[in-house]
């Protein structure tokens, strides 16, 4: 158990809908990262937050957005969902904010299925 | 641009034997970290080992060790005394300046 929690474990929804994935980092970690794992794109970094502020952006679509709240939990919002958004979404956390971050600890993931 | 390449989609090893998974990377940065993560069928991402780029000494964690060749930009993982529980996808991961890149993974099969 990494100490990172994600809810829900599974999510099934229809095209065009909007969903919110939630992540709680390890105790004391200020950085949260979101990744998408799909069959065709592999594991891709989406976005990083540090202590409530956006720190880095990867291949995140405009339909996707994220935020980190004062209690440090983070939410990833996916809207206008398409079939291709079906994937496993991971959250990770670390206790560093520097540009070359140290170890990231991963949550169990949320499996999103778009029908 | 940073890249990570794992050229072995699949590897097999006999139980108790040793196997080496390859990873090459490209980055123009001098300060970065390299990791190997394991993803078993449960899909959980589990940290196996980490290496700081500024350290010349190769990292070791029990049966897992790396061969870090900075000039060649190579970062291979050696698993000794392979166990059935080592069967999983293994991902090489480069953490640079606000850039985080995974390789495509190597599926490791352990034969009894």
XYZ file of N, CA and C in Angstrom:
681
model
N 0.841 -1.198 0.000
C 0.000 0.000 0.000
C 0.883 1.259 0.000
N 0.718 2.090 -1.037
C 1.575 3.269 -1.185
C 1.170 4.413 -0.271
N -0.058 4.382 0.227
C -0.564 5.497 1.023
C -1.333 6.507 0.201
N -1.335 6.342 -1.120
C -2.102 7.218 -2.016
C -3.446 6.531 -2.289
N -4.526 7.264 -2.105
C -5.837 6.674 -2.345
C -6.523 7.361 -3.521
N -7.287 6.567 -4.257
C -8.034 7.087 -5.397
C -9.449 6.527 -5.364
N -10.388 7.398 -5.675
C -11.777 6.967 -5.795
C -12.405 7.597 -7.026
N -13.339 6.909 -7.686
C -13.710 5.519 -7.430
C -12.699 4.561 -8.048
N -12.858 3.274 -7.810
C -11.991 2.281 -8.436
C -12.369 2.084 -9.891
N -13.649 2.059 -10.137
C -14.170 1.861 -11.488
C -15.238 2.907 -11.761
N -15.309 3.299 -13.034
C -16.302 4.275 -13.447
C -16.726 3.932 -14.869
N -18.018 3.766 -15.055
C -18.551 3.504 -16.386
C -19.515 4.618 -16.723
N -19.324 5.235 -17.873
C -20.165 6.352 -18.257
C -20.349 6.375 -19.773
N -21.104 7.312 -20.247
C -21.416 7.388 -21.675
C -20.654 8.536 -22.332
N -20.540 8.461 -23.643
C -19.889 9.543 -24.376
C -20.616 10.855 -24.141
N -19.858 11.932 -24.079
C -20.421 13.250 -23.861
C -20.578 13.640 -22.402
N -20.434 12.685 -21.512
C -20.616 12.955 -20.082
C -19.357 13.554 -19.452
N -19.514 13.938 -18.180
C -18.409 14.514 -17.403
C -18.244 13.684 -16.135
N -16.988 13.438 -15.753
C -16.715 12.684 -14.529
C -15.619 13.382 -13.739
N -15.560 13.052 -12.461
C -14.523 13.585 -11.580
C -13.846 12.434 -10.862
N -12.529 12.397 -10.974
C -11.722 11.402 -10.282
C -11.041 12.091 -9.107
N -10.960 11.379 -7.992
C -10.434 11.979 -6.778
C -9.188 11.253 -6.299
N -8.275 12.031 -5.719
C -7.010 11.471 -5.227
C -6.630 12.127 -3.916
N -6.218 11.298 -2.955
C -5.642 11.811 -1.711
C -4.194 11.374 -1.635
N -3.267 12.329 -1.521
C -1.845 11.967 -1.505
C -1.430 11.328 -0.186
N -0.217 10.821 -0.147
C 0.363 10.318 1.091
C 0.437 11.460 2.094
N 0.349 11.103 3.357
C 0.438 12.111 4.398
C 1.758 12.872 4.280
N 1.665 14.189 4.212
C 2.864 15.014 4.135
C 3.318 15.361 2.732
N 2.803 14.665 1.726
C 3.204 14.966 0.352
C 2.435 16.179 -0.159
N 3.167 17.091 -0.788
C 2.551 18.309 -1.293
C 2.325 18.277 -2.800
N 3.024 17.389 -3.483
C 2.883 17.293 -4.944
C 1.968 16.145 -5.338
N 1.112 16.432 -6.306
C 0.224 15.409 -6.858
C 0.390 15.409 -8.370
N 0.410 14.220 -8.933
C 0.576 14.044 -10.370
C -0.558 13.168 -10.889
N -0.969 13.437 -12.116
C -1.970 12.602 -12.774
C -1.377 12.006 -14.044
N -1.671 10.709 -14.236
C -1.223 9.991 -15.417
C -2.387 9.226 -16.032
N -2.287 9.032 -17.339
C -3.264 8.224 -18.058
C -2.542 7.013 -18.650
N -3.118 5.825 -18.445
C -2.555 4.617 -19.061
C -3.588 4.010 -19.990
N -3.309 4.078 -21.284
C -4.202 3.473 -22.262
C -3.412 2.526 -23.140
N -4.132 1.654 -23.832
C -3.470 0.630 -24.650
C -2.655 1.256 -25.773
N -3.200 2.303 -26.401
C -2.509 2.860 -27.567
C -1.497 3.946 -27.218
N -1.687 4.632 -26.084
C -0.779 5.734 -25.736
C 0.198 5.388 -24.624
N 0.027 4.237 -23.989
C 0.916 3.890 -22.890
C 0.636 4.773 -21.684
N 1.670 4.959 -20.860
C 1.553 5.783 -19.659
C 1.984 7.203 -19.987
N 1.067 8.143 -19.812
C 1.360 9.539 -20.144
C 1.116 10.443 -18.950
N 2.042 11.359 -18.738
C 1.883 12.369 -17.698
C 0.875 13.409 -18.152
N -0.042 13.740 -17.279
C -1.067 14.741 -17.609
C -0.759 16.089 -16.968
N -0.635 16.100 -15.643
C -0.502 17.381 -14.949
C 0.042 17.163 -13.544
N 0.732 18.199 -13.022
C 1.279 18.175 -11.665
C 0.816 19.405 -10.899
N 0.459 19.211 -9.647
C 0.154 20.297 -8.732
C 1.082 20.211 -7.533
N 1.437 21.383 -7.039
C 2.225 21.453 -5.816
C 1.563 22.447 -4.882
N 1.123 21.994 -3.752
C 0.539 22.825 -2.713
C -0.523 23.770 -3.277
N -1.354 23.227 -4.132
C -2.490 23.981 -4.657
C -2.239 24.702 -5.961
N -0.990 24.723 -6.401
C -0.689 25.448 -7.631
C -0.257 24.487 -8.742
N -0.686 24.799 -9.950
C -0.250 23.997 -11.086
C 1.243 24.170 -11.286
N 1.964 23.059 -11.435
C 3.420 23.142 -11.538
C 3.927 22.706 -12.904
N 3.272 21.734 -13.513
C 3.708 21.241 -14.820
C 2.530 20.632 -15.557
N 2.583 20.760 -16.890
C 1.543 20.193 -17.732
C 2.171 19.264 -18.743
N 1.517 18.143 -18.956
C 1.969 17.212 -19.973
C 0.968 17.171 -21.099
N 0.637 15.979 -21.533
C -0.282 15.814 -22.665
C -1.735 15.823 -22.224
N -2.126 16.862 -21.556
C -3.496 16.927 -21.060
C -4.385 17.643 -22.063
N -5.507 17.009 -22.377
C -6.445 17.589 -23.325
C -7.148 18.795 -22.704
N -7.639 19.681 -23.565
C -8.359 20.864 -23.066
C -9.656 20.469 -22.373
N -10.190 19.316 -22.712
C -11.434 18.832 -22.089
C -11.186 18.348 -20.665
N -9.923 18.210 -20.311
C -9.559 17.725 -18.978
C -9.051 18.898 -18.147
N -9.355 18.855 -16.866
C -8.817 19.878 -15.966
C -8.596 19.251 -14.597
N -7.785 19.892 -13.796
C -7.508 19.357 -12.463
C -7.371 20.506 -11.483
N -7.445 20.175 -10.224
C -7.174 21.155 -9.185
C -6.726 20.424 -7.930
N -6.035 21.175 -7.079
C -5.617 20.642 -5.789
C -6.166 21.562 -4.715
N -6.804 20.979 -3.747
C -7.512 21.733 -2.726
C -6.617 22.008 -1.512
N -7.060 22.927 -0.627
C -6.236 23.254 0.555
C -5.875 22.046 1.413
N -6.733 21.012 1.440
C -6.373 19.824 2.224
C -5.465 18.883 1.425
N -5.030 19.316 0.273
C -4.072 18.663 -0.632
C -4.652 17.543 -1.490
N -5.910 17.196 -1.297
C -6.463 16.216 -2.213
C -6.637 16.867 -3.577
N -6.701 16.041 -4.603
C -6.782 16.568 -5.957
C -7.931 15.896 -6.699
N -8.460 16.617 -7.645
C -9.511 16.077 -8.505
C -9.146 16.299 -9.965
N -9.422 15.277 -10.770
C -9.228 15.370 -12.214
C -10.611 15.324 -12.846
N -10.933 16.363 -13.577
C -12.240 16.464 -14.224
C -12.089 16.174 -15.711
N -12.898 15.243 -16.189
C -12.874 14.874 -17.603
C -14.256 15.175 -18.175
N -14.320 15.990 -19.215
C -15.615 16.364 -19.764
C -15.710 16.000 -21.238
N -16.950 16.058 -21.754
C -17.223 15.713 -23.163
C -16.511 14.408 -23.530
N -16.745 13.417 -22.708
C -15.977 12.179 -22.827
C -16.167 11.494 -24.175
N -15.075 10.919 -24.648
C -15.066 10.174 -25.907
C -14.641 8.735 -25.610
N -14.907 7.872 -26.574
C -14.540 6.468 -26.381
C -13.044 6.321 -26.083
N -12.258 7.140 -26.729
C -10.801 7.072 -26.565
C -10.295 7.512 -25.208
N -11.168 8.054 -24.383
C -10.754 8.459 -23.035
C -10.778 7.274 -22.071
N -11.314 6.153 -22.521
C -11.307 4.960 -21.681
C -9.865 4.587 -21.372
N -9.558 4.488 -20.100
C -8.169 4.260 -19.681
C -8.132 4.042 -18.182
N -6.926 3.741 -17.707
C -6.655 3.692 -16.279
C -5.981 5.008 -15.907
N -6.538 5.714 -14.954
C -5.999 7.008 -14.546
C -5.350 6.856 -13.176
N -4.058 7.177 -13.147
C -3.300 7.088 -11.904
C -3.057 8.474 -11.324
N -3.059 8.506 -10.023
C -2.587 9.650 -9.276
C -1.313 9.206 -8.554
N -0.362 10.100 -8.447
C 0.852 9.824 -7.689
C 1.153 11.029 -6.816
N 1.945 10.823 -5.781
C 2.337 11.957 -4.948
C 3.805 11.843 -4.561
N 4.379 12.988 -4.245
C 5.755 13.031 -3.754
C 5.869 14.193 -2.779
N 6.962 14.200 -2.027
C 7.112 15.244 -1.009
C 8.015 16.374 -1.479
N 8.317 16.378 -2.789
C 9.210 17.412 -3.291
C 8.484 18.292 -4.294
N 9.019 19.464 -4.482
C 8.429 20.391 -5.444
C 9.413 20.774 -6.531
N 10.645 20.341 -6.384
C 11.691 20.776 -7.303
C 11.468 20.304 -8.717
N 12.154 20.911 -9.646
C 11.978 20.557 -11.051
C 12.322 19.113 -11.369
N 13.296 18.569 -10.689
C 13.581 17.141 -10.872
C 13.081 16.429 -9.643
N 11.870 15.999 -9.719
C 11.220 15.489 -8.539
C 11.773 14.144 -8.114
N 11.632 13.844 -6.887
C 12.064 12.575 -6.324
C 10.968 11.535 -6.519
N 11.024 10.494 -5.754
C 10.159 9.348 -5.964
C 8.684 9.690 -5.939
N 7.980 9.210 -6.925
C 6.533 9.338 -6.963
C 5.911 8.009 -6.527
N 4.944 8.107 -5.636
C 4.227 6.934 -5.142
C 2.831 6.937 -5.750
N 2.467 5.815 -6.337
C 1.250 5.742 -7.123
C 0.076 5.164 -6.342
N -1.102 5.704 -6.626
C -2.329 5.143 -6.120
C -2.731 3.931 -6.953
N -3.830 3.281 -6.575
C -4.260 2.060 -7.268
C -4.914 2.312 -8.620
N -5.230 3.566 -8.914
C -5.819 3.899 -10.207
C -7.337 3.871 -10.208
N -7.893 4.599 -11.176
C -9.337 4.571 -11.455
C -9.501 4.089 -12.881
N -10.250 3.027 -13.057
C -10.507 2.491 -14.395
C -11.755 3.168 -14.947
N -11.571 3.950 -16.008
C -12.686 4.656 -16.654
C -13.052 3.943 -17.944
N -14.319 3.615 -18.062
C -14.841 3.025 -19.292
C -15.904 3.946 -19.851
N -15.709 4.378 -21.088
C -16.668 5.255 -21.759
C -17.377 4.434 -22.836
N -18.690 4.349 -22.717
C -19.479 3.521 -23.658
C -20.205 4.375 -24.680
N 13.971 17.121 -26.549
C 12.871 16.351 -25.973
C 13.429 15.126 -25.245
N 12.740 14.783 -24.180
C 13.165 13.605 -23.422
C 12.456 12.377 -23.964
N 13.191 11.280 -24.063
C 12.594 10.024 -24.514
C 13.099 8.879 -23.644
N 12.298 7.834 -23.570
C 12.679 6.603 -22.872
C 12.311 5.442 -23.779
N 13.272 4.555 -24.018
C 13.052 3.444 -24.934
C 13.308 2.116 -24.244
N 12.319 1.257 -24.289
C 12.482 -0.121 -23.827
C 12.276 -0.999 -25.053
N 13.336 -1.586 -25.519
C 13.306 -2.287 -26.799
C 12.863 -3.737 -26.694
N 12.654 -4.211 -25.474
C 12.238 -5.604 -25.277
C 10.777 -5.625 -24.821
N 9.852 -5.906 -25.728
C 8.444 -5.934 -25.318
C 8.164 -7.052 -24.312
N 8.897 -8.164 -24.453
C 8.652 -9.314 -23.586
C 9.953 -10.078 -23.330
N 10.089 -10.545 -22.091
C 11.250 -11.354 -21.719
C 10.758 -12.528 -20.885
N 11.511 -13.623 -20.933
C 11.205 -14.784 -20.099
C 12.440 -15.184 -19.324
N 12.224 -15.712 -18.132
C 13.342 -16.166 -17.296
C 12.886 -17.373 -16.495
N 13.786 -18.291 -16.295
C 13.491 -19.440 -15.449
C 13.573 -19.001 -13.984
N 12.719 -19.587 -13.200
C 12.751 -19.343 -11.755
C 14.168 -19.585 -11.240
N 14.624 -18.681 -10.360
C 15.946 -18.738 -9.728
C 17.080 -18.235 -10.630
N 16.770 -17.947 -11.890
C 17.797 -17.428 -12.787
C 17.819 -15.900 -12.745
N 18.744 -15.332 -13.512
C 18.928 -13.880 -13.565
C 18.499 -13.350 -14.917
N 17.879 -12.188 -14.908
C 17.426 -11.557 -16.158
C 17.751 -10.066 -16.112
N 18.022 -9.518 -17.273
C 18.316 -8.085 -17.372
C 17.365 -7.423 -18.356
N 16.702 -6.373 -17.892
C 15.785 -5.588 -18.729
C 16.495 -4.305 -19.147
N 16.364 -3.966 -20.407
C 17.094 -2.814 -20.946
C 16.242 -1.555 -21.014
N 16.914 -0.437 -20.856
C 16.264 0.867 -20.990
C 17.323 1.860 -21.454
N 17.004 2.600 -22.487
C 17.844 3.720 -22.882
C 17.000 4.977 -22.857
N 17.645 6.081 -22.639
C 16.899 7.333 -22.513
C 17.677 8.450 -23.173
N 17.011 9.548 -23.363
C 17.661 10.718 -23.919
C 17.161 11.950 -23.190
N 18.072 12.753 -22.731
C 17.741 14.013 -22.093
C 18.933 14.936 -22.194
N 18.663 16.218 -22.260
C 19.743 17.197 -22.309
C 20.036 17.755 -20.919
N 19.291 17.301 -19.930
C 19.437 17.820 -18.585
C 20.554 17.084 -17.840
N 21.076 17.741 -16.823
C 22.117 17.114 -16.014
C 21.566 16.599 -14.690
N 20.416 17.144 -14.284
C 19.809 16.763 -13.013
C 18.514 16.017 -13.294
N 18.495 14.737 -13.038
C 17.289 13.949 -13.267
C 17.372 12.670 -12.441
N 16.245 11.979 -12.372
C 16.174 10.708 -11.668
C 15.674 9.645 -12.639
N 16.090 8.426 -12.392
C 15.607 7.285 -13.179
C 15.027 6.250 -12.228
N 13.971 5.608 -12.662
C 13.276 4.638 -11.823
C 12.890 3.419 -12.655
N 12.709 2.321 -11.959
C 12.003 1.162 -12.508
C 10.772 0.942 -11.635
N 9.627 0.828 -12.323
C 8.377 0.502 -11.660
C 7.886 -0.836 -12.178
N 7.251 -1.567 -11.309
C 6.671 -2.868 -11.637
C 5.156 -2.744 -11.611
N 4.508 -3.318 -12.623
C 3.037 -3.321 -12.648
C 2.557 -4.755 -12.793
N 2.174 -5.382 -11.690
C 1.638 -6.755 -11.737
C 0.221 -6.745 -12.302
N -0.400 -7.907 -12.436
C -1.767 -7.967 -12.976
C -2.773 -7.109 -12.212
N -2.500 -6.803 -10.967
C -3.407 -5.929 -10.203
C -3.404 -4.503 -10.734
N -2.427 -4.168 -11.594
C -2.269 -2.855 -12.228
C -1.690 -1.788 -11.296
N -1.422 -2.141 -10.064
C -0.767 -1.200 -9.146
C 0.639 -0.908 -9.641
N 1.071 0.346 -9.575
C 2.440 0.736 -9.953
C 3.295 0.695 -8.700
N 4.278 -0.193 -8.700
C 5.105 -0.419 -7.515
C 6.543 -0.010 -7.811
N 7.092 0.833 -6.970
C 8.477 1.259 -7.148
C 9.417 0.074 -6.896
N 10.334 -0.136 -7.827
C 11.319 -1.202 -7.673
C 12.641 -0.625 -7.204
N 13.109 0.423 -7.904
C 14.433 0.958 -7.613
C 14.549 2.352 -8.225
N 15.385 3.189 -7.638
C 15.609 4.538 -8.159
C 17.100 4.822 -8.242
N 17.439 5.744 -9.124
C 18.834 6.128 -9.335
C 18.891 7.637 -9.557
N 19.699 8.316 -8.768
C 19.924 9.741 -9.003
C 21.018 9.883 -10.056
N 20.813 10.761 -11.010
C 21.765 10.885 -12.115
C 23.147 11.345 -11.656
N 23.195 12.107 -10.555
C 24.479 12.626 -10.103
C 25.300 11.586 -9.341
N 24.696 10.453 -9.040
C 25.407 9.402 -8.309
C 25.997 8.391 -9.295
N 27.282 8.145 -9.174
C 27.912 7.171 -10.064
C 27.646 5.742 -9.618
N 27.447 5.567 -8.314
C 27.238 4.225 -7.804
C 25.885 3.687 -8.231
N 25.873 2.447 -8.710
C 24.627 1.819 -9.131
C 23.769 1.461 -7.930
N 22.470 1.719 -8.056
C 21.542 1.420 -6.978
C 21.281 -0.082 -6.876
N 21.043 -0.532 -5.646
C 20.729 -1.937 -5.382
C 19.641 -2.009 -4.330
N 18.674 -2.885 -4.572
C 17.610 -3.147 -3.605
C 17.383 -4.648 -3.586
N 18.000 -5.309 -2.624
C 17.866 -6.767 -2.476
C 18.237 -7.474 -3.782
N 17.291 -8.149 -4.421
C 17.606 -8.915 -5.631
C 17.638 -8.047 -6.895
N 17.324 -6.774 -6.742
C 17.240 -5.862 -7.885
C 18.439 -4.910 -7.884
N 19.039 -4.764 -9.024
C 20.144 -3.812 -9.158
C 20.085 -3.198 -10.548
N 20.730 -2.043 -10.670
C 20.755 -1.378 -11.971
C 22.183 -1.237 -12.449
N 22.300 -1.120 -13.753
C 23.564 -0.763 -14.388
C 23.327 0.571 -15.071
N 23.783 1.625 -14.411
C 23.553 2.979 -14.880
C 24.791 3.470 -15.603
N 24.658 3.689 -16.892
C 25.753 4.192 -17.725
C 25.337 5.570 -18.229
N 25.764 6.604 -17.505
C 25.267 7.946 -17.803
C 25.685 8.427 -19.188
N 26.918 8.190 -19.538
C 27.396 8.673 -20.837
C 26.661 7.989 -21.984
N 26.368 6.733 -21.806
C 25.661 5.975 -22.837
C 24.150 6.140 -22.726
N 23.697 6.802 -21.667
C 22.274 6.995 -21.395
C 21.540 5.651 -21.383
N 22.083 4.773 -20.582
C 21.533 3.438 -20.450
C 21.244 3.147 -18.984
N 20.150 2.454 -18.738
C 19.701 2.208 -17.348
C 19.012 0.852 -17.324
N 19.776 -0.211 -17.180
C 19.198 -1.547 -17.220
C 18.933 -2.076 -15.813
N 17.968 -2.946 -15.711
C 17.560 -3.542 -14.438
C 17.914 -5.018 -14.438
N 18.650 -5.439 -13.415
C 18.984 -6.842 -13.268
C 18.206 -7.423 -12.097
N 17.515 -8.527 -12.380
C 16.773 -9.235 -11.339
C 17.471 -10.572 -11.113
N 17.959 -10.765 -9.913
C 18.647 -12.011 -9.571
C 17.699 -12.950 -8.846
N 17.989 -14.274 -8.962
C 17.166 -15.257 -8.255
C 15.679 -14.997 -8.509
N 15.294 -14.954 -9.766
C 13.923 -14.593 -10.146
C 12.890 -15.479 -9.451
N 11.819 -14.845 -9.049
C 10.731 -15.543 -8.376
C 9.443 -15.390 -9.166
N 8.512 -16.310 -8.937
C 7.242 -16.264 -9.668
C 6.552 -14.915 -9.474
N 6.709 -14.345 -8.301
C 6.086 -13.060 -8.009
C 6.700 -11.885 -8.747
N 7.800 -12.116 -9.434
C 8.420 -11.046 -10.220
C 7.735 -10.866 -11.567
N 6.884 -11.792 -11.942
C 6.184 -11.699 -13.222
C 5.306 -10.457 -13.227
N 5.535 -9.583 -14.208
C 4.825 -8.302 -14.266
C 5.299 -7.524 -15.473
N 4.680 -6.360 -15.685
C 5.208 -5.372 -16.623
C 6.189 -4.507 -15.850
N 7.310 -4.208 -16.471
C 8.306 -3.341 -15.857
C 8.474 -2.095 -16.729
N 8.355 -0.947 -16.068
C 8.464 0.321 -16.773
C 9.683 1.094 -16.296
N 10.417 1.604 -17.240
C 11.520 2.516 -16.975
C 10.934 3.926 -16.980
N 11.366 4.771 -16.066
C 10.756 6.089 -15.888
C 11.828 7.133 -15.676
N 11.740 8.222 -16.442
C 12.682 9.330 -16.348
C 11.966 10.538 -15.768
N 12.507 11.057 -14.700
C 11.936 12.238 -14.069
C 12.916 13.382 -14.229
N 12.544 14.357 -15.065
C 13.424 15.490 -15.322
C 12.806 16.787 -14.859
N 13.172 17.854 -15.515
C 12.685 19.176 -15.107
C 11.232 19.348 -15.517
N 10.344 19.025 -14.630
C 8.905 19.100 -14.871
C 8.490 18.275 -16.081
N 9.256 17.229 -16.334
C 8.916 16.321 -17.428
C 9.056 14.905 -16.903
N 8.042 14.105 -17.122
C 7.997 12.758 -16.544
C 7.611 11.789 -17.652
N 8.560 10.930 -18.014
C 8.389 10.085 -19.196
C 8.541 8.611 -18.831
N 7.556 7.814 -19.231
C 7.633 6.366 -19.072
C 8.043 5.714 -20.384
N 8.747 4.593 -20.287
C 8.968 3.746 -21.442
C 7.717 2.934 -21.723
N 7.758 2.149 -22.781
C 6.584 1.389 -23.195
C 6.414 0.089 -22.420
N 7.407 -0.269 -21.629
C 7.286 -1.430 -20.759
C 7.848 -2.710 -21.347
N 8.257 -3.597 -20.452
C 8.700 -4.941 -20.801
C 7.911 -5.931 -19.955
N 7.263 -6.858 -20.629
C 6.518 -7.879 -19.883
C 7.471 -9.000 -19.519
N 7.612 -9.269 -18.240
C 8.490 -10.329 -17.771
C 7.677 -11.550 -17.373
N 8.023 -12.677 -17.976
C 7.398 -13.942 -17.613
C 8.422 -14.773 -16.849
N 7.985 -15.372 -15.765
C 8.861 -16.227 -14.961
C 8.360 -17.654 -15.070
N 9.233 -18.522 -15.556
C 8.862 -19.915 -15.822
C 9.277 -20.814 -14.667
N 8.325 -21.606 -14.204
C 8.594 -22.509 -13.073
C 9.384 -23.727 -13.494
